[in-house]
Amino acid sequence: MIVCLVYALIISCMVSKSVSNFIQEKSLLNLIILIGSILFCVSDLMLLFDNFTSLPNIMGILCLATYYPAQIFLAYSIYEYTREAN
């Protein structure tokens, strides 16, 4: 239970930091990070529903449908950051 709470805190900090970065500077990079972090958070929420509730199996599909785009956005943010730095 403690591990889950710590993980939820870390994910919440990630999303809140990406929101604050986007509010401070509305750039393409911050938008990509914001979208990726929100999708990642939604993916974890779907995983929570899939593992701890008796909802239909669609939650597992929704989990993966948000997880992979989140990873693509976050990986693309690294590419975009290095492209802007050069």
Coordinates of N, CA and C in Angstrom, one line a residue:
M1 N 0.8 -1.2 0.0 CA 0.0 0.0 0.0 C 0.9 1.3 0.0
I2 N 1.9 1.3 0.8 CA 2.8 2.4 0.8 C 3.5 2.7 -0.5
V3 N 3.9 1.6 -1.1 CA 4.6 1.7 -2.4 C 3.6 2.3 -3.5
C4 N 2.3 1.9 -3.4 CA 1.3 2.5 -4.4 C 1.1 4.0 -4.1
L5 N 1.1 4.4 -2.9 CA 0.9 5.8 -2.5 C 2.1 6.6 -3.0
V6 N 3.3 6.1 -2.8 CA 4.5 6.8 -3.2 C 4.5 6.9 -4.7
Y7 N 4.2 5.9 -5.4 CA 4.1 5.9 -6.9 C 3.1 6.9 -7.4
A8 N 1.9 6.9 -6.7 CA 0.8 7.9 -7.1 C 1.3 9.3 -6.8
L9 N 2.1 9.5 -5.8 CA 2.6 10.9 -5.5 C 3.6 11.3 -6.6
I10 N 4.4 10.4 -7.0 CA 5.4 10.7 -8.0 C 4.7 11.0 -9.3
I11 N 3.8 10.2 -9.7 CA 3.0 10.5 -11.0 C 2.3 11.8 -10.9
S12 N 1.7 12.1 -9.7 CA 1.0 13.4 -9.6 C 2.0 14.6 -9.7
C13 N 3.1 14.4 -9.1 CA 4.2 15.5 -9.3 C 4.6 15.7 -10.7
M14 N 4.7 14.6 -11.4 CA 5.1 14.7 -12.9 C 4.0 15.4 -13.6
V15 N 2.8 15.1 -13.4 CA 1.7 15.8 -14.2 C 1.6 17.3 -13.8
S16 N 1.7 17.5 -12.5 CA 1.6 18.9 -12.0 C 2.7 19.8 -12.5
K17 N 3.9 19.2 -12.6 CA 5.1 19.9 -13.1 C 4.9 20.2 -14.6
S18 N 4.4 19.2 -15.3 CA 4.2 19.5 -16.8 C 3.1 20.5 -17.0
V19 N 2.1 20.5 -16.2 CA 1.1 21.6 -16.3 C 1.6 22.9 -16.0
S20 N 2.4 23.0 -14.9 CA 3.0 24.3 -14.6 C 4.0 24.8 -15.6
N21 N 4.8 23.9 -16.2 CA 5.7 24.3 -17.2 C 5.0 24.8 -18.5
F22 N 3.9 24.2 -18.8 CA 3.1 24.6 -20.0 C 2.4 26.0 -19.7
I23 N 2.0 26.2 -18.5 CA 1.3 27.5 -18.1 C 2.4 28.6 -18.2
Q24 N 3.6 28.3 -17.7 CA 4.6 29.3 -17.7 C 5.1 29.7 -19.1
E25 N 5.3 28.6 -19.9 CA 5.8 28.9 -21.3 C 5.1 27.9 -22.3
K26 N 4.2 28.5 -23.1 CA 3.4 27.7 -24.0 C 4.3 27.5 -25.3
S27 N 5.1 26.4 -25.2 CA 5.9 26.0 -26.3 C 5.5 24.6 -26.8
L28 N 6.0 24.2 -28.0 CA 5.7 22.9 -28.5 C 6.2 21.8 -27.6
L29 N 7.4 22.0 -27.1 CA 8.1 21.0 -26.2 C 7.2 20.8 -24.9
N30 N 6.8 21.9 -24.3 CA 6.0 21.8 -23.1 C 4.6 21.1 -23.4
L31 N 4.1 21.4 -24.5 CA 2.8 20.8 -24.9 C 3.0 19.3 -25.1
I32 N 4.0 18.9 -25.8 CA 4.3 17.4 -26.0 C 4.5 16.7 -24.6
I33 N 5.2 17.3 -23.7 CA 5.4 16.8 -22.4 C 4.1 16.7 -21.6
L34 N 3.3 17.7 -21.7 CA 2.0 17.8 -21.0 C 1.1 16.7 -21.5
I35 N 1.0 16.5 -22.8 CA 0.1 15.4 -23.4 C 0.6 14.1 -23.0
G36 N 2.0 13.8 -23.0 CA 2.5 12.6 -22.6 C 2.3 12.2 -21.2
S37 N 2.5 13.2 -20.3 CA 2.3 13.0 -18.9 C 0.8 12.7 -18.5
I38 N -0.1 13.5 -19.2 CA -1.5 13.2 -18.9 C -1.9 11.8 -19.4
L39 N -1.5 11.5 -20.6 CA -1.8 10.1 -21.1 C -1.2 9.0 -20.2
F40 N 0.0 9.3 -19.7 CA 0.6 8.3 -18.8 C -0.2 8.2 -17.5
C41 N -0.7 9.3 -17.0 CA -1.5 9.2 -15.8 C -2.8 8.5 -16.0
V42 N -3.4 8.8 -17.1 CA -4.7 8.1 -17.5 C -4.4 6.6 -17.7
S43 N -3.3 6.3 -18.2 CA -2.9 4.8 -18.4 C -2.8 4.2 -17.1
D44 N -2.2 4.8 -16.1 CA -2.1 4.2 -14.8 C -3.4 4.1 -14.1
L45 N -4.3 5.1 -14.3 CA -5.6 5.0 -13.8 C -6.4 3.8 -14.3
M46 N -6.3 3.6 -15.6 CA -6.9 2.5 -16.3 C -6.4 1.1 -15.7
L47 N -5.1 1.1 -15.5 CA -4.4 -0.1 -14.9 C -5.0 -0.3 -13.5
L48 N -5.2 0.7 -12.7 CA -5.8 0.6 -11.4 C -7.2 0.0 -11.5
F49 N -8.0 0.5 -12.4 CA -9.3 0.0 -12.6 C -9.3 -1.4 -13.0
D50 N -8.4 -1.8 -13.9 CA -8.3 -3.1 -14.5 C -7.9 -4.1 -13.4
N51 N -7.0 -3.8 -12.5 CA -6.5 -4.7 -11.5 C -7.3 -4.8 -10.2
F52 N -8.0 -3.7 -9.9 CA -8.6 -3.6 -8.5 C -10.1 -3.5 -8.6
T53 N -10.8 -3.5 -9.7 CA -12.2 -3.5 -9.8 C -12.7 -4.7 -10.7
S54 N -14.0 -4.8 -10.7 CA -14.6 -5.9 -11.5 C -15.2 -5.4 -12.8
L55 N -14.6 -4.3 -13.3 CA -15.1 -3.7 -14.5 C -14.7 -4.6 -15.7
P56 N -15.4 -4.4 -16.8 CA -15.1 -5.3 -18.0 C -13.6 -5.2 -18.4
N57 N -13.2 -6.1 -19.2 CA -11.8 -6.2 -19.7 C -11.4 -5.0 -20.5
I58 N -12.3 -4.2 -20.9 CA -12.0 -3.0 -21.7 C -11.0 -2.1 -21.0
M59 N -10.9 -2.1 -19.7 CA -9.9 -1.3 -19.0 C -8.5 -1.6 -19.4
G60 N -8.2 -2.9 -19.6 CA -6.8 -3.3 -20.0 C -6.5 -2.8 -21.4
I61 N -7.5 -2.8 -22.2 CA -7.3 -2.3 -23.6 C -7.1 -0.8 -23.5
L62 N -7.9 -0.1 -22.8 CA -7.7 1.4 -22.6 C -6.4 1.7 -22.0
C63 N -6.0 0.9 -21.1 CA -4.7 1.1 -20.4 C -3.5 1.1 -21.5
L64 N -3.5 0.1 -22.3 CA -2.5 0.1 -23.4 C -2.7 1.1 -24.5
A65 N -4.0 1.5 -24.7 CA -4.3 2.5 -25.7 C -3.8 3.9 -25.3
T66 N -3.6 4.1 -24.0 CA -3.1 5.4 -23.6 C -1.6 5.3 -23.2
Y67 N -1.2 4.1 -22.8 CA 0.2 3.9 -22.4 C 1.2 4.1 -23.6
Y68 N 1.0 3.5 -24.7 CA 1.9 3.6 -25.8 C 1.9 5.0 -26.4
P69 N 0.8 5.6 -26.6 CA 0.9 7.0 -27.1 C 1.6 7.9 -26.1
A70 N 1.4 7.7 -24.8 CA 2.1 8.5 -23.8 C 3.6 8.3 -23.9
Q71 N 4.1 7.1 -24.1 CA 5.5 6.8 -24.3 C 6.1 7.4 -25.5
I72 N 5.3 7.4 -26.6 CA 5.7 8.1 -27.8 C 5.9 9.6 -27.6
F73 N 4.9 10.2 -27.0 CA 5.0 11.6 -26.7 C 6.2 12.0 -25.9
L74 N 6.4 11.2 -24.8 CA 7.5 11.5 -23.9 C 8.9 11.3 -24.6
A75 N 8.9 10.2 -25.4 CA 10.2 10.0 -26.1 C 10.4 11.1 -27.2
Y76 N 9.3 11.5 -27.8 CA 9.4 12.6 -28.8 C 9.9 13.9 -28.2
S77 N 9.5 14.1 -26.9 CA 9.9 15.3 -26.2 C 11.4 15.4 -26.0
I78 N 12.0 14.2 -25.8 CA 13.4 14.2 -25.7 C 14.1 14.5 -27.0
Y79 N 13.5 14.0 -28.1 CA 14.0 14.3 -29.4 C 13.9 15.8 -29.7
E80 N 12.7 16.4 -29.4 CA 12.4 17.8 -29.6 C 13.4 18.7 -28.8
Y81 N 13.6 18.3 -27.5 CA 14.5 19.0 -26.7 C 15.9 19.0 -27.2
T82 N 16.4 17.9 -27.7 CA 17.8 17.9 -28.2 C 17.9 18.6 -29.6
R83 N 16.8 18.6 -30.3 CA 16.7 19.4 -31.6 C 16.8 20.9 -31.3
E84 N 16.0 21.3 -30.3 CA 16.0 22.8 -29.9 C 17.4 23.2 -29.4
A85 N 18.0 22.3 -28.7 CA 19.3 22.6 -28.0 C 20.4 22.8 -29.1
N86 N 20.3 22.2 -30.2 CA 21.3 22.3 -31.3 C 21.0 23.4 -32.2

